[in-house]
Amino acid sequence: MTADCVFCRIVEGAAPASIVHADDTAVAFLDIAPITPGHLLVVPRAHAVGLADLDPATGRHVFGVAQ
């Protein structure tokens, strides 16, 4: 977790979010500025700057949750 990352704060429950899915690997929540109704963000629980920073298993899981 990184203190200056809003996604890390949401994952740890320190920032408000409308969470629609949470498990040991990923959290999905409604976007505060949605492009379309129901626009969700899916993030890994482990901090990552970009997709290349995710290990393959976490990346598969995050994309599976998104799908």
Coordinates of C-alpha atoms in Angstrom, one line a residue:
M1 CA 0.0 0.0 0.0
T2 CA 1.1 3.5 -0.7
A3 CA -0.2 6.4 1.3
D4 CA -0.5 8.8 -1.6
C5 CA -2.4 6.4 -3.8
V6 CA -6.2 6.9 -3.8
F7 CA -6.8 3.4 -5.0
C8 CA -4.7 2.0 -2.1
R9 CA -6.7 4.1 0.3
I10 CA -10.0 2.8 -1.1
V11 CA -8.7 -0.8 -0.9
E12 CA -7.8 -0.4 2.7
G13 CA -11.1 1.3 3.6
A14 CA -9.5 4.7 4.4
A15 CA -11.3 6.5 1.5
P16 CA -15.0 6.2 0.7
A17 CA -16.2 4.2 -2.3
S18 CA -19.2 2.3 -3.5
I19 CA -17.7 -1.2 -3.6
V20 CA -19.5 -3.7 -5.7
H21 CA -17.0 -6.6 -5.4
A22 CA -14.2 -7.4 -3.1
D23 CA -12.1 -10.5 -2.6
D24 CA -8.5 -11.3 -1.5
T25 CA -7.0 -10.1 -4.8
A26 CA -9.1 -7.4 -6.3
V27 CA -11.7 -4.7 -5.5
A28 CA -14.3 -3.2 -7.9
F29 CA -16.1 0.1 -7.2
L30 CA -18.1 2.7 -8.9
D31 CA -16.2 5.5 -10.6
I32 CA -16.8 9.0 -9.0
A33 CA -16.8 10.5 -12.6
P34 CA -18.5 7.8 -14.6
I35 CA -18.2 7.8 -18.4
T36 CA -21.4 5.7 -18.6
P37 CA -23.9 4.6 -15.9
G38 CA -22.5 1.8 -13.9
H39 CA -18.8 2.6 -14.9
L40 CA -16.6 0.5 -12.5
L41 CA -13.0 0.5 -11.7
V42 CA -11.3 -2.9 -10.8
V43 CA -8.0 -2.6 -9.0
P44 CA -5.7 -5.2 -7.4
R45 CA -5.3 -5.1 -3.6
A46 CA -1.5 -4.9 -4.1
H47 CA -0.3 -1.5 -5.3
A48 CA 0.8 -1.4 -8.9
V49 CA 1.6 1.6 -11.1
G50 CA 0.7 -0.2 -14.4
L51 CA -0.4 -3.5 -15.8
A52 CA 3.2 -4.6 -16.4
D53 CA 3.7 -4.4 -12.6
L54 CA 1.2 -7.1 -11.9
D55 CA 2.2 -10.7 -11.6
P56 CA 0.4 -12.9 -14.2
A57 CA -2.0 -14.5 -11.7
T58 CA -3.1 -11.2 -10.3
G59 CA -3.5 -9.7 -13.8
R60 CA -5.7 -12.7 -14.9
H61 CA -7.8 -12.3 -11.7
V62 CA -8.3 -8.6 -12.1
F63 CA -9.3 -9.0 -15.8
G64 CA -11.6 -11.9 -14.8
V65 CA -13.4 -9.7 -12.3
A66 CA -13.7 -7.0 -14.9
Q67 CA -15.2 -9.3 -17.4

